[in-house]
Short mmCIF file of C-alpha atoms in Angstrom, two decimals:
data_model
loop_
_atom_site.label_atom_id
_atom_site.label_comp_id
_atom_site.label_asym_id
_atom_site.label_seq_id
_atom_site.Cartn_x
_atom_site.Cartn_y
_atom_site.Cartn_z
CA MET G 1 -88.45 -8.76 -29.61
CA ALA G 2 -86.76 -7.95 -26.24
CA TRP G 3 -83.56 -10.01 -25.64
CA ASN G 4 -84.79 -11.53 -22.10
CA GLU G 5 -88.10 -12.72 -23.74
CA PRO G 6 -88.45 -16.40 -24.15
CA GLY G 7 -86.64 -17.76 -27.27
CA GLY G 8 -84.43 -14.87 -27.41
CA ASN G 9 -80.90 -16.03 -27.72
CA LYS G 10 -78.81 -12.82 -27.92
CA ASN G 11 -78.50 -9.79 -25.84
CA PRO G 12 -78.28 -6.40 -27.29
CA TRP G 13 -74.48 -6.66 -27.33
CA GLY G 14 -74.35 -9.98 -28.79
CA LYS G 15 -73.38 -11.85 -25.68
CA ARG G 16 -74.87 -14.33 -23.48
CA PRO G 17 -76.13 -13.09 -20.03
CA GLY G 18 -73.56 -13.77 -17.28
CA GLN G 19 -70.71 -14.33 -19.79
CA ASP G 20 -69.25 -10.85 -18.53
CA GLY G 21 -69.06 -12.17 -14.74
CA GLN G 22 -67.55 -15.33 -15.83
CA ASN G 23 -64.81 -13.43 -17.68
CA VAL G 24 -64.32 -11.25 -14.66
CA ASP G 25 -63.95 -13.81 -12.47
CA GLU G 26 -61.53 -15.80 -14.50
CA ALA G 27 -59.28 -12.72 -15.05
CA PHE G 28 -59.49 -12.28 -11.32
CA LYS G 29 -58.34 -15.55 -10.73
CA ASN G 30 -55.24 -15.33 -13.08
CA PHE G 31 -54.29 -12.11 -11.42
CA GLN G 32 -54.56 -13.72 -8.22
CA ARG G 33 -52.66 -16.81 -9.24
CA LYS G 34 -49.79 -14.54 -10.64
CA LEU G 35 -49.71 -12.57 -7.49
CA GLU G 36 -49.52 -15.69 -5.23
CA SER G 37 -46.70 -17.16 -7.71
CA LEU G 38 -44.87 -13.67 -7.19
CA LEU G 39 -45.29 -13.44 -3.46
CA LYS G 40 -44.25 -17.29 -3.11
CA GLY G 41 -41.26 -16.33 -5.26
CA GLY G 42 -40.21 -13.40 -3.17
CA SER G 43 -40.46 -15.09 0.04
CA GLY G 44 -39.11 -18.46 -0.81
CA GLY G 45 -35.92 -20.36 -0.37
CA GLY G 46 -33.95 -18.21 -2.76
CA ALA G 47 -34.96 -14.96 -1.63
CA SER G 48 -34.77 -15.78 1.88
CA GLY G 49 -31.38 -17.02 1.54
CA GLY G 50 -30.58 -13.85 -0.26
CA SER G 51 -31.95 -11.60 2.55
CA GLY G 52 -30.06 -13.68 5.07
CA GLY G 53 -26.66 -13.47 3.16
CA SER G 54 -27.27 -9.51 2.86
CA GLY G 55 -27.60 -9.46 6.47
CA ASN G 56 -24.69 -11.46 7.13
CA ASP G 57 -22.56 -9.30 4.65
CA GLY G 58 -23.70 -6.11 6.63
CA SER G 59 -22.61 -7.52 9.68
CA GLY G 60 -19.28 -8.93 8.39
CA SER G 61 -18.48 -5.53 6.72
CA MET G 62 -19.36 -3.76 9.96
CA LEU G 63 -17.15 -5.99 12.13
CA ALA G 64 -14.23 -5.71 9.46
CA LEU G 65 -14.27 -2.05 9.67
CA VAL G 66 -14.40 -1.98 13.37
CA GLY G 67 -11.18 -4.13 13.42
CA LEU G 68 -9.66 -2.06 10.76
CA LEU G 69 -10.28 1.22 12.68
CA ALA G 70 -8.97 -0.61 15.89
CA VAL G 71 -5.72 -1.57 14.23
CA ALA G 72 -5.18 1.69 12.66
CA GLY G 73 -5.63 3.29 16.08
CA TRP G 74 -3.00 0.76 17.66
CA VAL G 75 -0.42 1.45 15.02
CA TYR G 76 -1.14 5.34 15.47
CA MET G 77 -0.46 5.10 19.40
CA SER G 78 2.40 2.67 18.85
CA SER G 79 4.42 5.19 16.49
CA PHE G 80 6.40 8.14 17.68
CA GLN G 81 8.60 10.82 16.13
CA VAL G 82 11.78 12.00 18.02
CA GLY G 83 12.77 15.41 17.05
CA ALA G 84 16.21 16.47 16.11
CA ALA G 85 17.03 17.98 19.29
CA GLU G 86 15.25 15.11 21.43
CA ARG G 87 16.06 11.70 22.87
CA GLY G 88 13.15 9.37 23.46
CA VAL G 89 13.41 7.13 26.49
CA VAL G 90 11.24 4.12 26.47
CA GLN G 91 9.84 2.42 29.33
CA ARG G 92 7.85 -0.74 29.93
CA PHE G 93 5.70 -1.21 32.65
CA GLY G 94 7.68 1.97 34.22
CA ALA G 95 11.02 0.40 33.84
CA TYR G 96 13.62 1.81 31.67
CA VAL G 97 14.33 -0.08 28.50
CA ASP G 98 16.24 2.00 25.83
CA VAL G 99 16.95 5.38 24.33
CA ARG G 100 15.71 6.20 20.97
CA GLU G 101 17.67 8.68 18.43
CA PRO G 102 16.10 11.11 16.60
CA GLY G 103 13.50 10.03 13.87
CA LEU G 104 10.51 7.64 13.55
CA GLY G 105 10.28 5.11 16.22
CA TRP G 106 8.00 2.23 17.20
CA HIS G 107 6.86 0.82 20.65
CA TRP G 108 4.41 -1.58 21.96
CA TRP G 109 1.62 0.49 23.33
CA PRO G 110 0.19 0.30 25.87
CA LEU G 111 2.79 -1.98 27.41
CA GLU G 112 5.33 0.67 26.71
CA ARG G 113 5.58 4.45 26.80
CA VAL G 114 8.12 7.01 25.23
CA THR G 115 9.03 10.15 27.20
CA LYS G 116 10.84 12.67 24.98
CA VAL G 117 13.61 14.68 26.60
CA ASN G 118 15.18 17.71 24.72
CA VAL G 119 19.09 17.60 25.09
CA SER G 120 19.86 20.52 23.00
CA GLU G 121 18.03 23.28 24.79
CA VAL G 122 19.76 25.72 26.98
CA ARG G 123 17.70 26.18 30.22
CA SER G 124 17.89 28.89 32.53
CA LEU G 125 17.61 29.02 36.23
CA GLU G 126 17.90 32.49 38.09
CA TYR G 127 17.70 33.43 41.77
CA LYS G 128 19.00 35.95 44.19
CA SER G 129 20.71 34.81 47.36
CA ARG G 130 22.21 36.67 50.71
CA VAL G 131 25.69 35.06 51.63
CA LEU G 132 28.70 35.88 53.75
CA THR G 133 32.09 36.57 52.52
CA ALA G 134 35.30 35.65 54.08
CA ASP G 135 35.50 38.78 55.94
CA ILE G 136 32.11 38.59 57.32
CA ASN G 137 30.26 40.74 55.14
CA LEU G 138 26.72 40.19 53.97
CA ILE G 139 25.96 40.62 50.49
CA GLU G 140 23.22 39.75 48.18
CA MET G 141 24.24 37.99 44.85
CA SER G 142 22.17 37.39 41.89
CA LEU G 143 22.88 33.91 40.24
CA GLY G 144 21.92 32.93 36.84
CA VAL G 145 22.57 29.27 35.97
CA GLN G 146 22.49 27.88 32.36
CA TYR G 147 22.45 24.27 31.72
CA GLN G 148 21.52 21.31 29.33
CA LEU G 149 20.37 17.79 29.87
CA ARG G 150 23.22 15.57 28.52
CA ASP G 151 21.81 12.30 30.00
CA PRO G 152 18.14 12.15 29.67
CA VAL G 153 18.07 8.68 31.55
CA ARG G 154 19.67 10.28 34.60
CA PHE G 155 17.48 13.36 34.24
CA LEU G 156 14.21 11.00 34.50
CA PHE G 157 15.34 8.28 36.86
CA GLN G 158 18.33 9.31 39.01
CA ILE G 159 17.06 12.76 40.44
CA ARG G 160 13.39 13.15 41.77
CA GLU G 161 13.01 16.97 41.23
CA PRO G 162 16.04 18.23 39.05
CA GLU G 163 15.17 21.80 38.76
CA GLN G 164 14.81 22.06 42.66
CA THR G 165 17.96 20.07 43.41
CA LEU G 166 19.77 22.37 40.80
CA ARG G 167 18.55 25.40 42.71
CA GLU G 168 19.86 23.98 46.03
CA VAL G 169 23.12 22.90 44.65
CA SER G 170 23.66 26.02 42.99
CA GLU G 171 23.04 28.07 46.02
CA SER G 172 25.40 25.76 48.04
CA ALA G 173 28.19 26.07 45.59
CA ILE G 174 27.95 29.96 45.63
CA ARG G 175 27.91 30.09 49.11
CA GLU G 176 30.86 28.24 49.61
CA VAL G 177 32.77 30.09 46.65
CA VAL G 178 31.80 33.41 48.19
CA GLY G 179 32.62 32.38 51.77
CA ARG G 180 36.12 31.80 50.68
CA THR G 181 36.67 35.26 49.04
CA ARG G 182 37.07 38.74 50.81
CA LEU G 183 34.59 41.44 50.03
CA ASP G 184 37.08 43.62 47.85
CA ASP G 185 38.09 40.69 45.90
CA ILE G 186 34.32 40.13 44.94
CA ILE G 187 33.99 43.86 44.10
CA VAL G 188 36.93 44.95 42.41
CA GLY G 189 38.39 41.38 41.70
CA ASN G 190 38.21 39.08 38.85
CA ARG G 191 34.37 38.03 38.89
CA GLN G 192 35.12 35.41 36.18
CA GLU G 193 37.15 33.37 38.49
CA ILE G 194 34.42 33.22 40.92
CA THR G 195 31.96 32.22 38.22
CA THR G 196 34.35 29.63 36.94
CA ARG G 197 34.77 28.06 40.58
CA THR G 198 31.13 28.14 41.12
CA ARG G 199 30.30 26.44 37.92
CA ASP G 200 32.84 23.65 38.49
CA LEU G 201 31.53 22.97 42.06
CA ILE G 202 28.08 22.75 40.83
CA GLN G 203 28.94 20.36 37.96
CA ARG G 204 31.06 18.16 40.48
CA THR G 205 28.29 18.04 42.76
CA MET G 206 25.51 17.22 40.13
#
């Protein structure tokens, strides 16, 4: 007898017609409920708060990193090293404040700045000049001046153009010394005396 004839109560698989569809519907509904519960849990207050906290933590970490880098840069710009042959002249708003000895130092950057001056280096200045002797002879002399900067404050603040000033003072000194000396004394005389007199005059003038 066919399973769908009147009076038949069983199908070939031992299940009533429509039972498979009900099972599938029920399974789908169960899956849908579980999915909705998962989605509600993921978008609920706890998950939302966690997401917001993560964003705040990220922003706070970025700000902390930027602040740390800014502080590190300021510390780097505010510290300085003065060499053994140098002196560090500290200026605040352009005005002289202090002279720092060799070693590590600290100043308030950018309100202050440090200018390092080498006080041990022997510097040279050479030039030629035509001068008149005491007996009216025109001679050409080569002059070489060696000097050191003993006072960095005077070097930076009391002379506008130190090297040009030294050149002019040296030329004036050699003209005065040679102008009081005869040609023979310059050629065959004691040149060391002329050198000493010129050096002393340059030093007094400077």
